[in-house]
Structures are given as C-alpha cells and as structure tokens.
Amino acid sequence: MIAESMYQELILEHYKHPQGRGLRDPFDAEVHHVNPTCGDEITMRVRLGDGDKVEDVSYDGQGCSISQAAASVLHELATGSTVGETLAVVDEFTRLMQGRGQVEPDEDVLGDAVAFAGVAKFPARVKCALLAWMAYKDALARSAS
Amino acid sequence: MDTVFDVERIRKDFPVLSRELPGGRPLVYLDSGNSSQKPFQVIETMREHLAVHYANVGRAMHVLGAESTEAYESAREKVAAFVGAPSRDEIVFTKNASEALNLVAYAFGNPINEDPRFTMGPGDEIVISEMEHHSNIVPWQLLARRTGATLRWFSVTDEGRLDLSDLDELVTERTKIVSIAHQSNVLGTVNPVARVLERVRQVGALMMLDASQSVPHKAVDVAALDVDFLAFTGHKAVGPSGIGVLWARAELLEAMPPFLGGGEMIEAVWMDRSTYAPAPHKFEAGTPPIVEAVGLGAAVDYLSSVGMDAIAAHERELTRYALEALGEVPGLRVVGPTDLEDRGGTVSFTLDGIHPHDVGQILDDEFGVAVRVGHHCARPLHLRFGIPATTRASFYLYNTPAEIDALVRGLHHVRKVFA
C-alpha cells in the first residue's frame, strides 16, 4: 500500500504526457547521465539567456515513470525561471530525496516537485527521481564554464 | 524419483516462506534466479559448525581443526558427487561463479603458464555469446585486452536461442576457449552444449560452461557433459552466499597457474620463489569460506534428498503454468522461448508502455511479489532485443501455481495504475 503514495496522480500524468520532451537547438550545454543500476538514462540540454534566465531545458531519455516524470516536472519548473532560483529548487529537491522520508518538504520552493516526496521512502528509487535533476545541475555548471 | 513431490512440505523447510511482509502481506518469492532462499537444514548445519566445530582448516593440529577440515573437505566431496566429478580434487572452492570464471580466464596468456592450450596472443580467439551474464563477458574482455586476442560471440535468435548458423565460422582453429551459459539467466534457454562442444573438439579448443542457472535446478553431470570447465555458485542452490565452485579436469587444473597467492596454496616458499600445492588447494589461497562451504555441502545434500529430477519436473510444470497464465496478460511479451523445449524456470517479459521498475515496485508493495527488474547483469542481451530492461520471474522447488496466480493478479493491477 505504500507505493500508491509514491505513484501520485501528478507523477503518472507527467509520465504519460511528458512536458517539453525532445532535444532542441540552440543550447549552451548538453549532458548525458545514466543510472547504472537500472539503466535509466537522460540527455539534457540547457539554453541560458540574459540575466541568468533559463530559456529552455530540453531532454530525451528512457526509464521508469519516476525518472521520466521528474525530468518533465523539472522542465516546467526551470524553463522561464533563473539559474539562481532553479538551483534553490534543486537543493531543496535533493534534500527531500535524501531525507529517507523524514524531511518535511518546503512546498513553496518545490511547487509540483513536492509530489515526489513519497519516493524518498524508497532508497532504491531516489536515484531515479534525482537523475534529471543532477543532469540539470551538471548542465548548468558546464554552460557557465 | 518415484516419491511424490510435496511442495507444501518443502515450503516448511524454508523459514522465510512463512514470514509476513510489512502490512501483513504474504511473501511471494519469485526471484530465485537472483538468489535462492535457504532451508533450515542449511542454516542449522552452518550454525552448528560455527557453534561447536569451528577452527581454521588444513593447518590446525587439534580436534577442532581436524573436525573443521573434515567438514570442509567432506563438503568438497559432496559437491563433487553432486555434479558427477570423477574426483573431489577437481572441485575448487571460490567465493562465487564470477571468481571461478575469472580464475580460468586468468590461466590464459599468462607468462608463467607455458602449456600450449593456454597460450594466448594476437590472432587467438575467445568465443562467448550475446546471452551471457556480465560475469561470463567481462573476464574474457579483460583477457582479450591483456593478450591482444580477439573476443567473438554467438548471436541470439529472436526466439531467444543461441544462433548456431555460423558455428563453423565462429569456432575455428584460432579459437582457444568457448565459454557460454548452460542456461540463460534471462531467457531461461538451455543451450545445446553437445553441438557446440563437437565443433570445439574438432578445432582443439577448450570449453567452459557457466552453470550458475542450471546446477541448482536439474541434474548436471560434468562427465556426461564432457566439457572442460564448469562454474556455479552456492547461493542460487539453497546454499549460502560467499561460496562458489569451479570444476575442471584434473589435468587442466594441474597445467593452470595459481590465481591468488597466499597461505595454504603453497608447497614450499623461499624468499625468491615458491612451489605450489596440488589442485584444488593451489587455487584456494588464504583462509577459505569454511562455514559457507559446509553450508553448500548441506545444500547439495538437501537438493539430493528432494531429488534433482523431481525438482526439474516441478519447475517444468510451474513454467508451463506461468507461460500460459502470462500469455493472457494484455501487452505482455515474453523475452525468450515460449515453449518448454530446452527451457528452464526463468521467465522474463515486458509490459507495453510500463517500465519494469514500476512493475516491480507495485508487485512488491501491493502483492508481496518479489521479482527482479532491470537488465539482470545481461545488458548486451537487452540491447540485442532493443529494450532497456525486463521483469523476471524465476521459480524454484518451493514455488507454487498459486504464487504465479498472485503475480498475474499483480500485473493486471499494474496495468490499471498505468492505464
């Protein structure tokens, strides 16, 4: 009965209808991340504009509902936001995921990403949720350098 | 075996099968291809050895040392008899099947081994297959890189069988060793050893079998198979983890160089050189997994008391039942043979549009059904079928048709969640 709370409606919605999926040009950095334990993978591109604005986050990949939905939610949250704001969300999301289900999520910071709170109780699935988010962080670092 | 196969009685031997999972769900363990559960006969034998017989083996001059050595060596004898080895000295204890495979790979192209059967360099070839577990791929990749030899492989047909159409082009005078799975850990396919071996003998090469998925499930006789090396592991055969087995012909073990150096594998040591103990001890450096070996001895005793033919027949019925029942699940595709011909009790499948990790999670969490999801350490095989992962149900002597029903009920529910 626990998994039901992991498979929130919002996660299933994003899995079935991913937002912003597909790799787009132009971009400032592209990264490819894999989760070797389960074979999930993601290719992610970021395009930055003036004033640290995140113009686009585009991605393609394969994997379970958790990893693919996390990429879709990330796309929605990050596109149109700023690097600084999104890094704050990444930090809060990482804190939530690594909190073994003991962390009270900050909904104001996380927005829709709060739907992943249930995943934190499943150590084997935390990496699935974090795959896209870690790729995004990596892509930001590369586009800055 | 004329005795009636009483699965309910067998289940009582496995304490874990009567435990409840959190939330009061019963356990439906369909992951024995990954690792099997243990009967109390094994648990008790290991506990007793630790409690009242334990000492190091092969060197202690006291009662406990003698008892421990006797138990360890008698486990070797039991294992030898279990796989039909002509001599117990042909049984090398390793920590798992991977170590056994690495041990053999290490014997090739090794400067301290001048036996022509084991020389290897550019122009020589190693042949494996696309359906191998990583443990029967990576050691040979490493060997090819060390020696400049070429790694080649059999492909797999759409039905999940070994493609032997190019057998004569693949296995040639350049081939030094052919190493394939006796039974695939993903497809369930039992490979045609005799046909491959015939060609191997024609060209004067050696042949190894990864028998990790066959030895636990049916009678395996190395003399009848007539191959040169065979590896398997204890934990898939109702034994403990930490103990594996390499069987090899005595004359080959004699020709092979030591793998790890250390205590117990020597005859005499000077500061600048050593001579080695005869096999099998030459390959068992350091204090071995004593209690684990004793546990494996108890495991093969247990399996023999049930009867390997009876176990194989029971698993065959379960597989027949599973293939039929799974065939009724919409969107389910079995990866591997869908008939019972040369096939063991491992059934891998995909469900349209649903990732195996999601399948496995819901099966476990709602139905207590434990399956394995992912690439099962056989990534090249999944690449060959163009899929990242599968869900795998694998059966053993303690499984029942009712457990397969639970799996099927679970799969219908998974489809509803992701509809």
Tab-separated table of C-alpha atoms in Angstrom, chain A residues 29-133:
chain	number	residue	atom	x	y	z
A	29	ALA	CA	25.431	22.718	-22.795
A	30	GLU	CA	24.393	19.117	-23.253
A	31	VAL	CA	24.946	16.316	-20.762
A	32	HIS	CA	24.186	12.622	-20.721
A	33	HIS	CA	23.579	10.919	-17.386
A	34	VAL	CA	22.865	7.260	-16.697
A	35	ASN	CA	21.815	5.317	-13.657
A	36	PRO	CA	23.979	2.200	-13.994
A	37	THR	CA	21.971	0.165	-11.518
A	38	CYS	CA	18.772	0.327	-13.558
A	39	GLY	CA	19.834	1.579	-16.983
A	40	ASP	CA	17.736	4.749	-16.874
A	41	GLU	CA	19.275	7.489	-18.962
A	42	ILE	CA	18.747	11.085	-19.889
A	43	THR	CA	20.274	13.538	-22.315
A	44	MET	CA	19.655	17.126	-21.289
A	45	ARG	CA	20.310	20.498	-22.905
A	46	VAL	CA	20.075	23.915	-21.332
A	47	ARG	CA	19.815	27.257	-23.071
A	48	LEU	CA	20.530	30.345	-20.984
A	49	GLY	CA	19.550	33.937	-21.841
A	50	ASP	CA	20.256	37.390	-20.420
A	51	GLY	CA	20.203	37.926	-16.699
A	52	ASP	CA	20.707	34.263	-15.894
A	53	LYS	CA	17.371	33.418	-17.448
A	54	VAL	CA	16.785	29.756	-18.253
A	55	GLU	CA	15.356	29.940	-21.759
A	56	ASP	CA	14.889	26.232	-22.302
A	57	VAL	CA	15.529	22.862	-20.725
A	58	SER	CA	15.124	20.117	-23.304
A	59	TYR	CA	15.662	16.427	-22.747
A	60	ASP	CA	15.259	12.952	-24.066
A	61	GLY	CA	15.671	9.680	-22.241
A	62	GLN	CA	14.273	6.391	-21.174
A	63	GLY	CA	13.438	4.920	-17.849
A	64	CYS	CA	10.791	4.357	-15.231
A	65	SER	CA	7.842	6.638	-14.505
A	66	ILE	CA	9.714	8.303	-11.641
A	67	SER	CA	12.806	9.260	-13.642
A	68	GLN	CA	10.863	10.413	-16.688
A	69	ALA	CA	8.244	12.340	-14.731
A	70	ALA	CA	10.999	14.058	-12.733
A	71	ALA	CA	12.506	15.343	-15.982
A	72	SER	CA	9.133	16.637	-17.146
A	73	VAL	CA	8.449	18.437	-13.852
A	74	LEU	CA	11.955	19.894	-13.943
A	75	HIS	CA	11.340	21.248	-17.438
A	76	GLU	CA	8.194	23.014	-16.260
A	77	LEU	CA	9.786	24.469	-13.165
A	78	ALA	CA	13.038	25.601	-14.734
A	79	THR	CA	12.015	26.996	-18.118
A	80	GLY	CA	11.473	30.752	-17.797
A	81	SER	CA	12.974	30.859	-14.327
A	82	THR	CA	16.519	31.955	-13.417
A	83	VAL	CA	19.608	29.893	-12.681
A	84	GLY	CA	19.647	31.090	-9.066
A	85	GLU	CA	16.002	30.257	-8.441
A	86	THR	CA	16.227	26.814	-10.015
A	87	LEU	CA	19.374	25.914	-8.102
A	88	ALA	CA	17.452	26.649	-4.903
A	89	VAL	CA	14.758	24.216	-6.069
A	90	VAL	CA	17.379	21.601	-6.972
A	91	ASP	CA	18.886	21.908	-3.493
A	92	GLU	CA	15.526	21.565	-1.778
A	93	PHE	CA	14.569	18.622	-4.032
A	94	THR	CA	17.885	16.889	-3.284
A	95	ARG	CA	17.401	17.478	0.449
A	96	LEU	CA	13.906	15.974	0.241
A	97	MET	CA	15.048	12.949	-1.769
A	98	GLN	CA	17.963	12.170	0.508
A	99	GLY	CA	15.867	12.616	3.639
A	100	ARG	CA	14.683	8.983	3.845
A	101	GLY	CA	11.118	10.214	4.127
A	102	GLN	CA	11.918	12.133	7.321
A	103	VAL	CA	12.200	15.581	5.716
A	104	GLU	CA	9.241	17.975	5.671
A	105	PRO	CA	9.241	19.361	2.110
A	106	ASP	CA	9.079	23.119	1.511
A	107	GLU	CA	6.147	23.300	-0.880
A	108	ASP	CA	6.681	26.991	-1.617
A	109	VAL	CA	10.114	26.229	-3.048
A	110	LEU	CA	9.293	22.898	-4.680
A	111	GLY	CA	5.968	23.570	-6.375
A	112	ASP	CA	4.799	20.477	-8.270
A	113	ALA	CA	8.028	18.670	-7.397
A	114	VAL	CA	6.592	18.111	-3.923
A	115	ALA	CA	4.671	15.197	-5.467
A	116	PHE	CA	7.893	13.192	-5.322
A	117	ALA	CA	8.002	13.303	-1.504
A	118	GLY	CA	6.816	9.665	-1.346
A	119	VAL	CA	9.777	8.478	-3.399
A	120	ALA	CA	12.191	9.404	-0.594
A	121	LYS	CA	10.933	6.399	1.391
A	122	PHE	CA	12.309	4.061	-1.270
A	123	PRO	CA	16.116	4.275	-1.265
A	124	ALA	CA	16.295	2.223	-4.491
A	125	ARG	CA	14.168	4.790	-6.332
A	126	VAL	CA	15.747	8.015	-5.079
A	127	LYS	CA	18.336	7.862	-7.849
A	128	CYS	CA	15.523	7.630	-10.418
A	129	ALA	CA	13.985	10.869	-9.148
A	130	LEU	CA	17.342	12.629	-8.982
A	131	LEU	CA	18.642	11.569	-12.408
A	132	ALA	CA	17.252	14.530	-14.384
A	133	TRP	CA	17.901	16.991	-11.585
